[in-house]
mmCIF file of C-alpha atoms and ligand atoms in Angstrom:
data_model
loop_
_atom_site.group_PDB
_atom_site.id
_atom_site.type_symbol
_atom_site.label_atom_id
_atom_site.label_comp_id
_atom_site.label_asym_id
_atom_site.label_seq_id
_atom_site.Cartn_x
_atom_site.Cartn_y
_atom_site.Cartn_z
ATOM 1 C CA MET A 3 8.119 16.956 -13.011
ATOM 2 C CA GLN A 4 6.637 15.051 -10.088
ATOM 3 C CA ILE A 5 5.179 11.776 -11.331
ATOM 4 C CA ALA A 6 3.114 9.178 -9.477
ATOM 5 C CA ILE A 7 3.404 5.601 -10.692
ATOM 6 C CA ALA A 8 0.721 3.027 -9.879
ATOM 7 C CA GLY A 9 2.073 -0.512 -9.708
ATOM 8 C CA GLY A 10 5.450 0.902 -8.775
ATOM 9 C CA HIS A 11 7.171 -2.437 -8.221
ATOM 10 C CA GLY A 12 6.189 -3.771 -11.635
ATOM 11 C CA LYS A 13 8.848 -4.548 -14.193
ATOM 12 C CA ILE A 14 8.079 -1.601 -16.489
ATOM 13 C CA ALA A 15 7.521 0.674 -13.496
ATOM 14 C CA LEU A 16 10.955 0.049 -11.977
ATOM 15 C CA ILE A 17 12.682 0.687 -15.323
ATOM 16 C CA LEU A 18 10.597 3.840 -15.769
ATOM 17 C CA THR A 19 11.421 5.015 -12.243
ATOM 18 C CA ARG A 20 15.124 4.794 -13.015
ATOM 19 C CA LEU A 21 14.721 6.651 -16.343
ATOM 20 C CA LEU A 22 12.693 9.443 -14.766
ATOM 21 C CA SER A 23 14.811 9.878 -11.666
ATOM 22 C CA ASP A 24 18.001 9.911 -13.766
ATOM 23 C CA ARG A 25 16.670 12.856 -15.744
ATOM 24 C CA GLY A 26 15.699 14.759 -12.620
ATOM 25 C CA ASP A 27 12.028 13.975 -12.229
ATOM 26 C CA ARG A 28 10.635 13.158 -8.787
ATOM 27 C CA VAL A 29 8.880 9.789 -8.732
ATOM 28 C CA VAL A 30 6.295 8.852 -6.120
ATOM 29 C CA SER A 31 5.776 5.155 -6.507
ATOM 30 C CA MET A 32 2.795 3.201 -5.213
ATOM 31 C CA VAL A 33 3.564 -0.345 -4.057
ATOM 32 C CA ARG A 34 1.287 -2.654 -2.132
ATOM 33 C CA ASP A 35 3.919 -4.612 -0.217
ATOM 34 C CA PRO A 36 6.211 -2.676 2.155
ATOM 35 C CA ASP A 37 8.958 -5.199 1.377
ATOM 36 C CA GLN A 38 9.071 -3.781 -2.186
ATOM 37 C CA ALA A 39 10.023 -0.310 -0.982
ATOM 38 C CA GLY A 40 13.784 -0.912 -1.096
ATOM 39 C CA ASP A 41 13.740 -1.753 -4.819
ATOM 40 C CA VAL A 42 11.851 1.468 -5.542
ATOM 41 C CA THR A 43 14.299 3.535 -3.507
ATOM 42 C CA GLU A 44 17.196 1.868 -5.296
ATOM 43 C CA ALA A 45 15.638 2.879 -8.642
ATOM 44 C CA GLY A 46 15.455 6.491 -7.457
ATOM 45 C CA GLY A 47 11.771 6.627 -6.482
ATOM 46 C CA GLU A 48 9.950 7.429 -3.260
ATOM 47 C CA PRO A 49 7.835 4.443 -2.243
ATOM 48 C CA VAL A 50 4.396 4.827 -0.738
ATOM 49 C CA VAL A 51 2.409 1.774 0.294
ATOM 50 C CA VAL A 52 -1.026 1.741 -1.379
ATOM 51 C CA ASP A 53 -3.096 -1.323 -2.192
ATOM 52 C CA LEU A 54 -5.029 -0.012 -5.165
ATOM 53 C CA GLU A 55 -7.836 -2.528 -4.650
ATOM 54 C CA HIS A 56 -8.448 -1.352 -1.088
ATOM 55 C CA SER A 57 -7.475 2.314 -1.113
ATOM 56 C CA SER A 58 -9.621 5.221 0.022
ATOM 57 C CA ASP A 59 -10.138 8.414 -1.959
ATOM 58 C CA ASP A 60 -8.209 10.303 0.736
ATOM 59 C CA GLN A 61 -5.260 7.964 0.446
ATOM 60 C CA LEU A 62 -5.062 8.355 -3.339
ATOM 61 C CA ASP A 63 -5.546 12.112 -3.096
ATOM 62 C CA ARG A 64 -2.653 12.404 -0.653
ATOM 63 C CA VAL A 65 -0.353 10.553 -3.050
ATOM 64 C CA LEU A 66 -1.383 12.545 -6.122
ATOM 65 C CA THR A 67 -1.446 15.994 -4.540
ATOM 66 C CA GLY A 68 1.476 17.977 -5.899
ATOM 67 C CA CYS A 69 2.082 15.626 -8.813
ATOM 68 C CA ASP A 70 2.154 16.771 -12.433
ATOM 69 C CA ALA A 71 1.348 13.370 -13.916
ATOM 70 C CA VAL A 72 0.252 9.848 -13.091
ATOM 71 C CA VAL A 73 1.289 6.662 -14.877
ATOM 72 C CA PHE A 74 -0.831 3.543 -14.581
ATOM 73 C CA ALA A 75 1.632 0.648 -14.735
ATOM 74 C CA ALA A 76 -0.214 -1.752 -12.429
ATOM 75 C CA GLY A 77 -1.738 -4.995 -13.569
ATOM 76 C CA ALA A 78 -3.379 -8.020 -12.005
ATOM 77 C CA GLY A 79 -0.800 -10.113 -13.841
ATOM 78 C CA PRO A 80 -0.814 -13.518 -15.477
ATOM 79 C CA GLY A 81 -2.290 -16.182 -13.250
ATOM 80 C CA SER A 82 -4.889 -13.870 -11.753
ATOM 81 C CA GLY A 83 -8.574 -14.562 -12.284
ATOM 82 C CA ALA A 84 -11.371 -12.540 -13.816
ATOM 83 C CA ALA A 85 -12.222 -10.781 -10.527
ATOM 84 C CA ARG A 86 -8.782 -9.204 -10.286
ATOM 85 C CA LYS A 87 -8.862 -8.117 -13.936
ATOM 86 C CA GLU A 88 -11.918 -6.134 -12.898
ATOM 87 C CA SER A 89 -10.538 -4.845 -9.576
ATOM 88 C CA VAL A 90 -7.047 -3.893 -10.821
ATOM 89 C CA ASP A 91 -6.979 -3.512 -14.599
ATOM 90 C CA TYR A 92 -10.301 -1.682 -14.653
ATOM 91 C CA ALA A 93 -11.287 -0.366 -11.226
ATOM 92 C CA ALA A 94 -7.862 0.671 -9.940
ATOM 93 C CA ALA A 95 -7.139 2.534 -13.182
ATOM 94 C CA VAL A 96 -10.476 4.340 -12.901
ATOM 95 C CA SER A 97 -9.893 5.178 -9.210
ATOM 96 C CA LEU A 98 -6.731 6.956 -10.271
ATOM 97 C CA ILE A 99 -8.525 8.808 -13.065
ATOM 98 C CA GLU A 100 -10.999 10.065 -10.473
ATOM 99 C CA ALA A 101 -8.225 10.952 -8.020
ATOM 100 C CA ALA A 102 -6.346 12.820 -10.758
ATOM 101 C CA ARG A 103 -9.445 14.860 -11.492
ATOM 102 C CA ARG A 104 -10.057 15.609 -7.795
ATOM 103 C CA THR A 105 -6.480 16.708 -7.193
ATOM 104 C CA GLY A 106 -5.952 18.630 -10.429
ATOM 105 C CA VAL A 107 -3.345 16.299 -11.909
ATOM 106 C CA ARG A 108 -3.910 16.923 -15.607
ATOM 107 C CA ARG A 109 -1.572 14.366 -17.182
ATOM 108 C CA TYR A 110 -2.344 10.609 -17.184
ATOM 109 C CA VAL A 111 -0.385 8.020 -19.126
ATOM 110 C CA MET A 112 -1.970 4.584 -19.324
ATOM 111 C CA ILE A 113 -0.022 1.427 -20.061
ATOM 112 C CA SER A 114 -2.766 -0.469 -21.792
ATOM 113 C CA ALA A 115 -2.459 -3.518 -24.049
ATOM 114 C CA SER A 116 -2.541 -4.087 -27.773
ATOM 115 C CA GLY A 117 -5.869 -5.895 -27.910
ATOM 116 C CA ALA A 118 -7.605 -3.877 -25.193
ATOM 117 C CA ASP A 119 -11.173 -3.368 -26.304
ATOM 118 C CA PRO A 120 -14.378 -2.843 -24.301
ATOM 119 C CA ASP A 121 -16.098 -5.188 -26.751
ATOM 120 C CA ALA A 122 -13.471 -7.946 -26.913
ATOM 121 C CA ALA A 123 -15.305 -11.232 -27.466
ATOM 122 C CA GLY A 124 -14.990 -14.336 -25.312
ATOM 123 C CA ASP A 125 -15.507 -15.725 -21.839
ATOM 124 C CA GLU A 126 -11.954 -16.727 -21.063
ATOM 125 C CA VAL A 127 -9.925 -14.721 -18.521
ATOM 126 C CA PHE A 128 -7.824 -13.127 -21.255
ATOM 127 C CA ALA A 129 -10.960 -11.695 -22.861
ATOM 128 C CA VAL A 130 -12.062 -10.347 -19.469
ATOM 129 C CA TYR A 131 -8.623 -8.705 -19.196
ATOM 130 C CA LEU A 132 -8.906 -7.112 -22.656
ATOM 131 C CA ARG A 133 -12.378 -5.775 -21.870
ATOM 132 C CA ALA A 134 -11.232 -4.429 -18.465
ATOM 133 C CA LYS A 135 -8.283 -2.622 -20.048
ATOM 134 C CA GLY A 136 -10.462 -1.363 -22.910
ATOM 135 C CA ARG A 137 -13.098 0.015 -20.545
ATOM 136 C CA ALA A 138 -10.431 1.777 -18.464
ATOM 137 C CA ASP A 139 -8.962 3.275 -21.659
ATOM 138 C CA ARG A 140 -12.398 4.475 -22.707
ATOM 139 C CA GLU A 141 -12.981 6.152 -19.343
ATOM 140 C CA LEU A 142 -9.617 7.866 -19.531
ATOM 141 C CA ALA A 143 -10.233 9.093 -23.071
ATOM 142 C CA SER A 144 -13.507 10.693 -21.978
ATOM 143 C CA SER A 145 -12.209 11.996 -18.626
ATOM 144 C CA GLY A 146 -11.121 15.426 -19.803
ATOM 145 C CA LEU A 147 -7.575 14.682 -18.591
ATOM 146 C CA ASP A 148 -4.488 15.134 -20.793
ATOM 147 C CA PHE A 149 -4.150 11.457 -21.603
ATOM 148 C CA THR A 150 -1.845 9.218 -23.583
ATOM 149 C CA ILE A 151 -2.860 5.563 -23.971
ATOM 150 C CA ILE A 152 -0.007 3.254 -24.952
ATOM 151 C CA LYS A 153 -0.993 -0.233 -26.122
ATOM 152 C CA PRO A 154 2.047 -2.522 -26.307
ATOM 153 C CA VAL A 155 2.029 -5.975 -27.849
ATOM 154 C CA GLY A 156 3.424 -8.885 -25.773
ATOM 155 C CA LEU A 157 6.222 -7.854 -23.404
ATOM 156 C CA THR A 158 9.741 -9.275 -23.115
ATOM 157 C CA ASP A 159 12.640 -8.690 -20.742
ATOM 158 C CA GLN A 160 15.094 -8.266 -23.615
ATOM 159 C CA PRO A 161 17.259 -5.130 -23.595
ATOM 160 C CA GLY A 162 15.631 -2.134 -25.219
ATOM 161 C CA THR A 163 16.763 -0.909 -28.602
ATOM 162 C CA GLY A 164 15.429 2.645 -28.419
ATOM 163 C CA GLN A 165 13.499 1.910 -31.592
ATOM 164 C CA VAL A 166 9.833 0.940 -31.864
ATOM 165 C CA ALA A 167 6.934 0.762 -34.285
ATOM 166 C CA THR A 168 3.733 2.677 -33.684
ATOM 167 C CA ASN A 169 2.255 2.413 -37.132
ATOM 168 C CA GLU A 170 -0.155 -0.454 -37.645
ATOM 169 C CA PRO A 171 1.450 -2.064 -40.727
ATOM 170 C CA SER A 172 4.866 -2.360 -39.097
ATOM 171 C CA LEU A 173 3.820 -3.829 -35.724
ATOM 172 C CA THR A 174 5.525 -7.057 -34.731
ATOM 173 C CA GLY A 175 4.687 -9.638 -32.067
ATOM 174 C CA GLN A 176 6.725 -8.391 -29.127
ATOM 175 C CA VAL A 177 8.356 -5.408 -27.491
ATOM 176 C CA SER A 178 10.773 -5.096 -24.596
ATOM 177 C CA ARG A 179 9.665 -3.593 -21.308
ATOM 178 C CA GLU A 180 12.689 -1.278 -21.504
ATOM 179 C CA ASP A 181 11.359 0.194 -24.747
ATOM 180 C CA VAL A 182 7.858 0.576 -23.318
ATOM 181 C CA ALA A 183 9.283 2.421 -20.308
ATOM 182 C CA ALA A 184 11.294 4.662 -22.652
ATOM 183 C CA VAL A 185 8.148 5.459 -24.658
ATOM 184 C CA VAL A 186 6.284 6.374 -21.453
ATOM 185 C CA ALA A 187 9.154 8.610 -20.341
ATOM 186 C CA GLU A 188 9.294 10.293 -23.747
ATOM 187 C CA ALA A 189 5.515 10.814 -23.825
ATOM 188 C CA LEU A 190 5.540 12.367 -20.334
ATOM 189 C CA GLY A 191 8.011 14.984 -21.469
ATOM 190 C CA ARG A 192 6.083 16.022 -24.571
ATOM 191 C CA ASP A 193 2.748 17.695 -24.992
ATOM 192 C CA ASP A 194 2.334 16.396 -28.551
ATOM 193 C CA SER A 195 1.355 12.930 -27.292
ATOM 194 C CA ILE A 196 -1.600 14.337 -25.356
ATOM 195 C CA GLY A 197 -4.803 12.825 -26.700
ATOM 196 C CA ALA A 198 -2.993 9.998 -28.517
ATOM 197 C CA THR A 199 -3.911 6.315 -28.306
ATOM 198 C CA PHE A 200 -1.531 3.998 -30.109
ATOM 199 C CA ARG A 201 -0.372 0.403 -30.331
ATOM 200 C CA MET A 202 3.358 -0.237 -30.189
ATOM 201 C CA SER A 203 5.813 -3.030 -30.838
ATOM 202 C CA ALA A 204 9.510 -3.459 -31.468
ATOM 203 C CA GLY A 205 10.494 -1.626 -34.613
ATOM 204 C CA THR A 206 12.992 0.551 -36.380
ATOM 205 C CA THR A 207 11.826 4.095 -35.622
ATOM 206 C CA PRO A 208 13.732 6.025 -32.921
ATOM 207 C CA ILE A 209 11.387 6.597 -29.987
ATOM 208 C CA PRO A 210 11.257 10.424 -30.255
ATOM 209 C CA ASP A 211 10.255 10.116 -33.932
ATOM 210 C CA ALA A 212 7.740 7.367 -33.144
ATOM 211 C CA ILE A 213 6.053 9.571 -30.545
ATOM 212 C CA GLY A 214 6.027 12.426 -33.032
ATOM 213 C CA SER A 215 4.223 10.241 -35.559
ATOM 214 C CA VAL A 216 1.307 9.434 -33.224
ATOM 215 C CA SER A 217 0.559 13.023 -32.377
HETATM 216 N N1 NAP B 313 2.463 -9.094 -20.150
HETATM 217 C C1 NAP B 313 2.272 -8.599 -21.355
HETATM 218 O O1 NAP B 313 2.668 -9.204 -22.365
HETATM 219 C C2 NAP B 313 1.560 -7.273 -21.505
HETATM 220 C C3 NAP B 313 1.301 -6.829 -22.789
HETATM 221 C C4 NAP B 313 0.745 -5.564 -22.935
HETATM 222 C C5 NAP B 313 0.444 -4.796 -21.816
HETATM 223 N N2 NAP B 313 0.672 -5.271 -20.567
HETATM 224 C C6 NAP B 313 0.361 -4.383 -19.416
HETATM 225 O O2 NAP B 313 1.569 -3.742 -19.034
HETATM 226 C C7 NAP B 313 1.460 -3.284 -17.687
HETATM 227 C C8 NAP B 313 2.740 -3.488 -16.905
HETATM 228 O O3 NAP B 313 3.378 -4.697 -17.241
HETATM 229 P P1 NAP B 313 4.574 -5.283 -16.314
HETATM 230 O O4 NAP B 313 5.086 -6.486 -16.956
HETATM 231 O O5 NAP B 313 5.486 -4.191 -15.875
HETATM 232 O O6 NAP B 313 3.675 -5.703 -15.044
HETATM 233 P P2 NAP B 313 4.077 -6.390 -13.667
HETATM 234 O O7 NAP B 313 5.563 -6.564 -13.549
HETATM 235 O O8 NAP B 313 3.208 -7.582 -13.498
HETATM 236 O O9 NAP B 313 3.660 -5.251 -12.632
HETATM 237 C C9 NAP B 313 2.358 -4.991 -12.267
HETATM 238 C C10 NAP B 313 2.407 -4.386 -10.877
HETATM 239 O O10 NAP B 313 1.069 -4.082 -10.465
HETATM 240 C C11 NAP B 313 1.037 -4.299 -9.068
HETATM 241 N N3 NAP B 313 -0.282 -4.490 -8.497
HETATM 242 C C12 NAP B 313 -1.148 -5.511 -8.719
HETATM 243 N N4 NAP B 313 -2.230 -5.373 -7.929
HETATM 244 C C13 NAP B 313 -2.037 -4.243 -7.200
HETATM 245 C C14 NAP B 313 -2.782 -3.567 -6.209
HETATM 246 N N5 NAP B 313 -3.956 -4.029 -5.786
HETATM 247 N N6 NAP B 313 -2.275 -2.441 -5.668
HETATM 248 C C15 NAP B 313 -1.059 -1.970 -6.054
HETATM 249 N N7 NAP B 313 -0.310 -2.559 -6.996
HETATM 250 C C16 NAP B 313 -0.789 -3.680 -7.556
HETATM 251 C C17 NAP B 313 1.862 -5.539 -8.867
HETATM 252 O O11 NAP B 313 2.226 -5.623 -7.520
HETATM 253 P P3 NAP B 313 2.629 -7.007 -6.812
HETATM 254 O O12 NAP B 313 4.070 -7.192 -7.160
HETATM 255 O O13 NAP B 313 2.382 -6.722 -5.373
HETATM 256 O O14 NAP B 313 1.728 -8.063 -7.399
HETATM 257 C C18 NAP B 313 3.009 -5.305 -9.814
HETATM 258 O O15 NAP B 313 4.091 -4.657 -9.163
HETATM 259 C C19 NAP B 313 0.232 -3.982 -17.110
HETATM 260 O O16 NAP B 313 -0.810 -3.046 -17.033
HETATM 261 C C20 NAP B 313 -0.095 -5.044 -18.142
HETATM 262 O O17 NAP B 313 -1.490 -5.273 -18.172
HETATM 263 C C21 NAP B 313 1.226 -6.483 -20.392
#
């Protein structure tokens, strides 16, 4: 497969790039700082410099043309204000949905967040973030694309275990970025996760079985 990753220098994205390139996929990885290109190359990806908040349709179309799938792994990040939750977590994700539709890329995997909800209450920046992510998820789910929306709980940099929980009663407070990347990689390789939206945390179910249970 040829897979485009938005937010290609992010922590999950770099782990995912390595997983995908090791199994023979071609990864086209969008970074906004040219100085990040070397890390992407080292992980096995092909860096392309795109600032998702200031990109043109043509620029996105060029990146996505020829791809089989796109993964949205970008995020405004902690410490950013409400405006960037809107311009990255919502608008950049939607720009890529539109570009995927224009260029015929059917598959779109969204790294969302556990509490993402278009109607999340509150005025604080975290609530703005949850609404932005929830609105982007809603647009993806109604886009007609072959989507999977993955909603992890809080992320850690602990080593992955290869085991997660995707069933509501067994969700815990945290999950490692390595396990999230492994879930994205597994979902990309399987059609049975198309149309699924699910929360995930650390857990005790092997990732292939966990993906099977959401489909
Ligand atoms: N933190 C949590 O506990 C948590 C929980 C659930 C879900 N999530 C979601 O998980 C996803 C990935 O998490 P992570 O820890 O891997 O994120 P991360 O390391 O912060 O990576 C996000 C990436 O997005 C990039 N980005 C930001 N603005 C951009 C722009 N305008 N154009 C291009 N790229 C841009 C960043 O680039 P720069 O390096 O240039 O800033 C960064 O490389 C995010 O969507 C986040 O919302 C997070």
